[in-house]
C-alpha positions as a printed Julia matrix, in Angstrom:
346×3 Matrix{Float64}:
 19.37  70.89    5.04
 21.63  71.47    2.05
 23.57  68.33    1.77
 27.3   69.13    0.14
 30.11  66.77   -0.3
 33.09  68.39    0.01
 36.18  67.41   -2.16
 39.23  68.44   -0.3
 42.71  68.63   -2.03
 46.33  69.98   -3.2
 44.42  69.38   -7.1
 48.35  70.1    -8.02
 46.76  70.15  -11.24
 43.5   69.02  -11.0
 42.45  66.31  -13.65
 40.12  63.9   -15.19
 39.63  61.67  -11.69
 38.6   64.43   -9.72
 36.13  65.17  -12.19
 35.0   61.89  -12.4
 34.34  61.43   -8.66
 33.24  64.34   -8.21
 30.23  63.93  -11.03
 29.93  60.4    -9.43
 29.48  61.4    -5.81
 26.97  64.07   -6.93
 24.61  62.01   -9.23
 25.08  58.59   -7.13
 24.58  60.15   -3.68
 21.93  62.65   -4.25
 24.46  65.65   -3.12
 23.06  69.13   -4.24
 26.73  70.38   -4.99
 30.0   68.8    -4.76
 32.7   71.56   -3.35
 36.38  71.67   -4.49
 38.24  72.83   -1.36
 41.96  73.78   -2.78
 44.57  73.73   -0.3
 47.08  76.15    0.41
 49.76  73.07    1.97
 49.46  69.92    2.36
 50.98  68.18    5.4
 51.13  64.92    4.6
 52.46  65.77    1.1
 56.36  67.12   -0.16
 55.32  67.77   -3.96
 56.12  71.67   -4.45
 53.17  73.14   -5.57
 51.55  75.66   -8.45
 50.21  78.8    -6.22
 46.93  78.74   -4.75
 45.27  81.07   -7.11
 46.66  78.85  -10.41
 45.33  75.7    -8.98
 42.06  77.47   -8.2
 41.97  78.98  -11.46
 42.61  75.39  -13.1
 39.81  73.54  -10.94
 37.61  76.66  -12.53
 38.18  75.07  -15.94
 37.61  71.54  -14.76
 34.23  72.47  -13.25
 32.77  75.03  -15.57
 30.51  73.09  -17.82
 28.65  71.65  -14.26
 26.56  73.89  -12.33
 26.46  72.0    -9.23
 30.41  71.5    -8.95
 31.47  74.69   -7.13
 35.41  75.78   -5.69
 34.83  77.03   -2.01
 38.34  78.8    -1.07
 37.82  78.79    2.7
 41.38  77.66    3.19
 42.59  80.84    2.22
 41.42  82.5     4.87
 42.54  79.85    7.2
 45.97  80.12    9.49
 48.82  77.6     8.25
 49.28  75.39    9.31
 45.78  74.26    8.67
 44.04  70.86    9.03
 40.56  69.6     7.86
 39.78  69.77   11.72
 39.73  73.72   11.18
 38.24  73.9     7.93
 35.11  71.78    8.82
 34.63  73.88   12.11
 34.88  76.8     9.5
 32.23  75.58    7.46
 29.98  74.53   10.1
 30.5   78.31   11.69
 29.45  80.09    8.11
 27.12  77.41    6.65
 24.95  76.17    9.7
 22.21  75.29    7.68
 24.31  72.78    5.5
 25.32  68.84    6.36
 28.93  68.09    4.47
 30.35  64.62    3.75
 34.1   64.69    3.18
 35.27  63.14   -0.16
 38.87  61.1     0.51
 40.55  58.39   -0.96
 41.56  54.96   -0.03
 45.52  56.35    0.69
 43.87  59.07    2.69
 41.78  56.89    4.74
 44.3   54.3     5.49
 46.54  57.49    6.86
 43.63  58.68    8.92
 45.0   58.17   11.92
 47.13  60.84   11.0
 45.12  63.87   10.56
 44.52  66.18   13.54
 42.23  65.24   16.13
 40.41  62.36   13.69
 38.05  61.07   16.16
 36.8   64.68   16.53
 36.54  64.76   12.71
 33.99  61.59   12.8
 31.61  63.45   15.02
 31.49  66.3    13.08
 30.98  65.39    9.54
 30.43  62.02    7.32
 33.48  60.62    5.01
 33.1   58.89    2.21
 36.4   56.98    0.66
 36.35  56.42   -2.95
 38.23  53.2    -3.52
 38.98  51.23   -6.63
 38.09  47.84   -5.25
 35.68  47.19   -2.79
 37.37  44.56   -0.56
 40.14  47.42    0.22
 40.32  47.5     3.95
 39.49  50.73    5.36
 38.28  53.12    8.69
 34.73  50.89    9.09
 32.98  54.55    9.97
 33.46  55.65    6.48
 31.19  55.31    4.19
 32.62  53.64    0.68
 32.07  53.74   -2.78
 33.9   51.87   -5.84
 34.4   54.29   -9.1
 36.5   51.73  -11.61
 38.57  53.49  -13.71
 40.44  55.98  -11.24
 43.53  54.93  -10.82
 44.47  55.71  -14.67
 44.49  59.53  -13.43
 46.9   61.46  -11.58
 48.35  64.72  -10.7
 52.09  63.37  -10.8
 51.62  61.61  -14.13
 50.29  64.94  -15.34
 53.84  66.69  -13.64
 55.85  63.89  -15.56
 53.89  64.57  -19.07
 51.05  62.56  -19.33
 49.19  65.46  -20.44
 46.05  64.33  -21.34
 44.84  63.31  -17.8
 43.62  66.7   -17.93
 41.48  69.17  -19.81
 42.57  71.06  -23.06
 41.78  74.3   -21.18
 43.75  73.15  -17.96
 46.63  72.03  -20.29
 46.69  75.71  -22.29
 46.81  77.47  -18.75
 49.75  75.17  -17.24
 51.5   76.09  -20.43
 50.56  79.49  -20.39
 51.62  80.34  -16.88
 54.89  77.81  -16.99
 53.55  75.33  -14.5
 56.03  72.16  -13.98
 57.24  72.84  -17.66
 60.57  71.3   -16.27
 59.54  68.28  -15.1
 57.04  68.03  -17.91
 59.8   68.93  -20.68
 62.4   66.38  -18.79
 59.62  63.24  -18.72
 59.89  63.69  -22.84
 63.41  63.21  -23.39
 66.39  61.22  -22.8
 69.33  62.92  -19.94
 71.6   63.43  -22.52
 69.06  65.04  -25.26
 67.36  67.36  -21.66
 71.36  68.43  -21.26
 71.14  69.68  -24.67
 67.46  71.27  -23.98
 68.97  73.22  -20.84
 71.71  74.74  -22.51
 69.53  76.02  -25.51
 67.2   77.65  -22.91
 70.04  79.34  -21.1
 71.16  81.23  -24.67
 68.19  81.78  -25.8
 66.35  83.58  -23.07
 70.23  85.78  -23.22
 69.8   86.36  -26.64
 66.02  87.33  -26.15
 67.21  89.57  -23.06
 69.58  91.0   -25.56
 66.68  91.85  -28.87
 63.48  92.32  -26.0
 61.62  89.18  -27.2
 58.93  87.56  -24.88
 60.87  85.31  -22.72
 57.49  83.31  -22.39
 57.45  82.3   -25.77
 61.26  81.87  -25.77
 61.43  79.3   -22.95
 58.32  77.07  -23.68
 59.94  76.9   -27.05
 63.11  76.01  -26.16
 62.39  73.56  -23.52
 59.58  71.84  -26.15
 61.55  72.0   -29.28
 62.53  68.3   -28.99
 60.14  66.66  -27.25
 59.59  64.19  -29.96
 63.44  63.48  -31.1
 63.42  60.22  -28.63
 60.15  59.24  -30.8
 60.89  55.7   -32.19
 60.62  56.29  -35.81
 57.69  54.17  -36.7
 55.61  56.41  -33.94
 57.25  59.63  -36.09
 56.41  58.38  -39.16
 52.66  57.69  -38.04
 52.41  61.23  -36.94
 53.96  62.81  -40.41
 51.48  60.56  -42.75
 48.84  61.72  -40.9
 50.07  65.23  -40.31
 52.23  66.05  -43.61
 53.36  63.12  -45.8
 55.46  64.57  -47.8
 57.75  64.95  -44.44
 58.46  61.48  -44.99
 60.32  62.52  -48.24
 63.2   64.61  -46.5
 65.9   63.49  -43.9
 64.7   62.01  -40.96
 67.13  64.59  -38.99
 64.43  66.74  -39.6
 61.54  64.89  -38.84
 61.14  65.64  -35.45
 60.52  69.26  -35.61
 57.0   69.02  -37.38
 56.13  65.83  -35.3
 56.47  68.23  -32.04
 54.94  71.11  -33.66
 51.95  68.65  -34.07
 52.02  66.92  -30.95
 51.6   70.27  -28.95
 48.62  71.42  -31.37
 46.84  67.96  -30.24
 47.54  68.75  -26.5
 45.47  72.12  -27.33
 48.07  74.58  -27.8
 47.54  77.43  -29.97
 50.4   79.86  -29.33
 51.48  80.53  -33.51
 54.71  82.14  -31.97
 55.5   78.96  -30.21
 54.41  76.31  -32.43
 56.23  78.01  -35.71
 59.45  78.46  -33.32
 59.76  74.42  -32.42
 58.36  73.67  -36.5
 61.24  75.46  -37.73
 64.15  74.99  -34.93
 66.14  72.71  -37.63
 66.26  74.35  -40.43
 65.09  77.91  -39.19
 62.74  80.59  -40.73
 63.31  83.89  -41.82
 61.8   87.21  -40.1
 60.65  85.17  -36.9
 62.91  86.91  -34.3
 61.62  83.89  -31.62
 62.26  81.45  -34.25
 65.59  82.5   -35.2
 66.53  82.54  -31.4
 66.21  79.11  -31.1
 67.73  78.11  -34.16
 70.81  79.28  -33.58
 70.49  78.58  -29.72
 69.78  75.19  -31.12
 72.9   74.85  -33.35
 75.02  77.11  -30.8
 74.83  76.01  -27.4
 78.02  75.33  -26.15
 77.84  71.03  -26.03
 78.23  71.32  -29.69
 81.35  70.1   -30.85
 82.49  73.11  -32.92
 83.37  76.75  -32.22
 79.77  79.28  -32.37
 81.88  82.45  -31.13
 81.53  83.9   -34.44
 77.65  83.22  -34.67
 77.27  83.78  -31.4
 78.81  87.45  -31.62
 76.75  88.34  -34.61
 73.5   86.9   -33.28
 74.41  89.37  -30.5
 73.85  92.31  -33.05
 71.5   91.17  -35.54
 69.6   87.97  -35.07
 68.8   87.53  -39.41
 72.37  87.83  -40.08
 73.5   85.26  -37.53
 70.48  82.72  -38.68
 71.69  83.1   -42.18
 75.35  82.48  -40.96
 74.32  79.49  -38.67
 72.38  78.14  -41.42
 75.87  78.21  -44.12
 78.0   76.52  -41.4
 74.97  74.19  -41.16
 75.31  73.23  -45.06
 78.87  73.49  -44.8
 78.79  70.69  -41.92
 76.48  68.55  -43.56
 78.37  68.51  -47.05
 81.51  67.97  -45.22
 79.8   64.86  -43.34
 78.59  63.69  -47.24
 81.88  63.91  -48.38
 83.5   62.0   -45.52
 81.16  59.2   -45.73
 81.65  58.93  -49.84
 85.64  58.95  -49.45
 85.19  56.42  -46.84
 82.88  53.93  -48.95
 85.58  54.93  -51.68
């Protein structure tokens, strides 16, 4: 018989750890394939999740380079509410031929009790828990095996912006199709500096509305466009000697719209629209439409403490006009702020 461990899941993304089991279980057990069995709900879990064809589409990146790691999307054919009860049955009904063992963690297995007719479940296929230590207690019909190193992965640190849990290609298609890019964007910033992120993505996807720009690039860019400002400034100034050292020559105001530009490139995204929006948000850049957007989104959004009616109503009409207006009050500001200070030292 076939033997096939099956690796069941929300994979809400899917990320390093799975991968790791996964090739673990396959070359330590003597499988013949390892199947990723997406969900389409979870019951035991309240995380909202990507849509069943994005978080099969991601597990198709994880798995790609390995021939024997396959994605078997039974459980979209299943009724909901489903249970691993009526998947197995499923498999056992269209693969007769094959003998599964069902991948599940240490959580899972302490929960067991839980699932839908359990006792059933141990008659009809083997479990195997993947714990991190060994003396865990656990269901004593289940099979165990210790994979160190685990625990460092997850799907919710991946929701909260620890990134590079994941693949570069899994990373590129969460940005691409806007998955969790607010909890993501939030996990990078301080309350008061997200506050300030919001309102520059609510006028600039109604100035894009208003000139028919992408609102795709417009919203990763705004919501992105200071995820380094909370950097402390020895971290920035790592980045910038490495990056662009001559950075380090100009105000440190500025600093943290090239250290986000680069910090995106390393998490694998290529996007020139996006990248040149969020490297020139401070000081802006001419003929960009995208990038002029959120400049003056940047400098207009109404928790500024000045009056933007007069940019605003202009960038309405004709977005290079309104940068280049934006970007006098901008020197205008700044001087004024100069003077101030000198008068004061005075």
């Amino acid at each position: 018989m076939t033997k096939i461990a099956c690796f069941g899941g929300s994979f809400n993304p899917p990320h390093l750890g799975h991968l790791k089991i996964a090739l673990t279980v396959l070359r330590q057990e003597h499988f013949d394939e390892v199947w990723f069995l997406p969900t389409l709900s979870t019951p035991l879990k309240k995380n909202p999740m990507a849509s069943f064809e994005d978080r099969l589409q991601m597990l198709e990146l994880l798995i790609k380079p390995y021939r024997k790691l396959k994605v078997c999307t039974i459980e979209e054919s299943l009724p909901l509410p489903n249970y691993t009860i009526n998947t197995v049955r499923a498999l056992h009904s269209i693969y007769p031929n094959h003998h599964f063992t069902w991948i599940i963690g240490s959580d899972q297995s302490v929960q067991f009790s839980q699932w839908k007719d359990h006792e059933t479940l141990l008659t009809l296929v083997d479990f195997m828990v993947v714990v991190r230590e060994i003396d865990e207690t656990l269901h004593p019909a289940m099979k165990v095996i210790r994979i160190p190193g685990i625990e460092q992965f997850s799907s919710t640190n991946i929701r909260s912006g620890k990134l590079k849990d994941t693949t570069p290609e899994i990373i590129r298609y969460i940005f691409d199709h806007e998955l969790y890019m607010e909890s993501i964007a939030r996990s990078m910033v301080s309350e008061r500096r997200w506050q300030h992120t919001k309102q520059v993505e609510k006028l600039a996807l109604e100035l894009a509305a208003i000139h028919h720009l992408d609102p795709h690039h417009v919203r990763v860019s705004a919501l992105f466009h200071d995820c380094t400002k909370n950097w402390i400034r020895d971290i920035s100034t790592q980045w910038l000697m490495r990056i662009d050292p001559t950075y380090l020559t100009m105000p440190s105001a500025i600093w943290h719209q090239k250290t986000a530009e680069a910090y995106l490139k390393s998490l694998g995204i290529k996007d020139k629209v996006i990248l040149d929006a969020i490297g020139h948000h401070v000081v802006g850049q001419k003929g960009h439409p995208v990038s002029q957007v959120i400049f003056i989104a940047d400098k207009c959004e109404p928790t500024r403490d000045y009056d933007p009616s007069q940019e605003l109503a202009l960038a309405r009409i004709d977005l290079d006009a309104a940068a280049e207006l934006v970007r006098q009050k901008q020197q205008e500001y700044i001087q004024k702020e100069i003077n101030a200070k000198s008068t004061t030292s005075d």
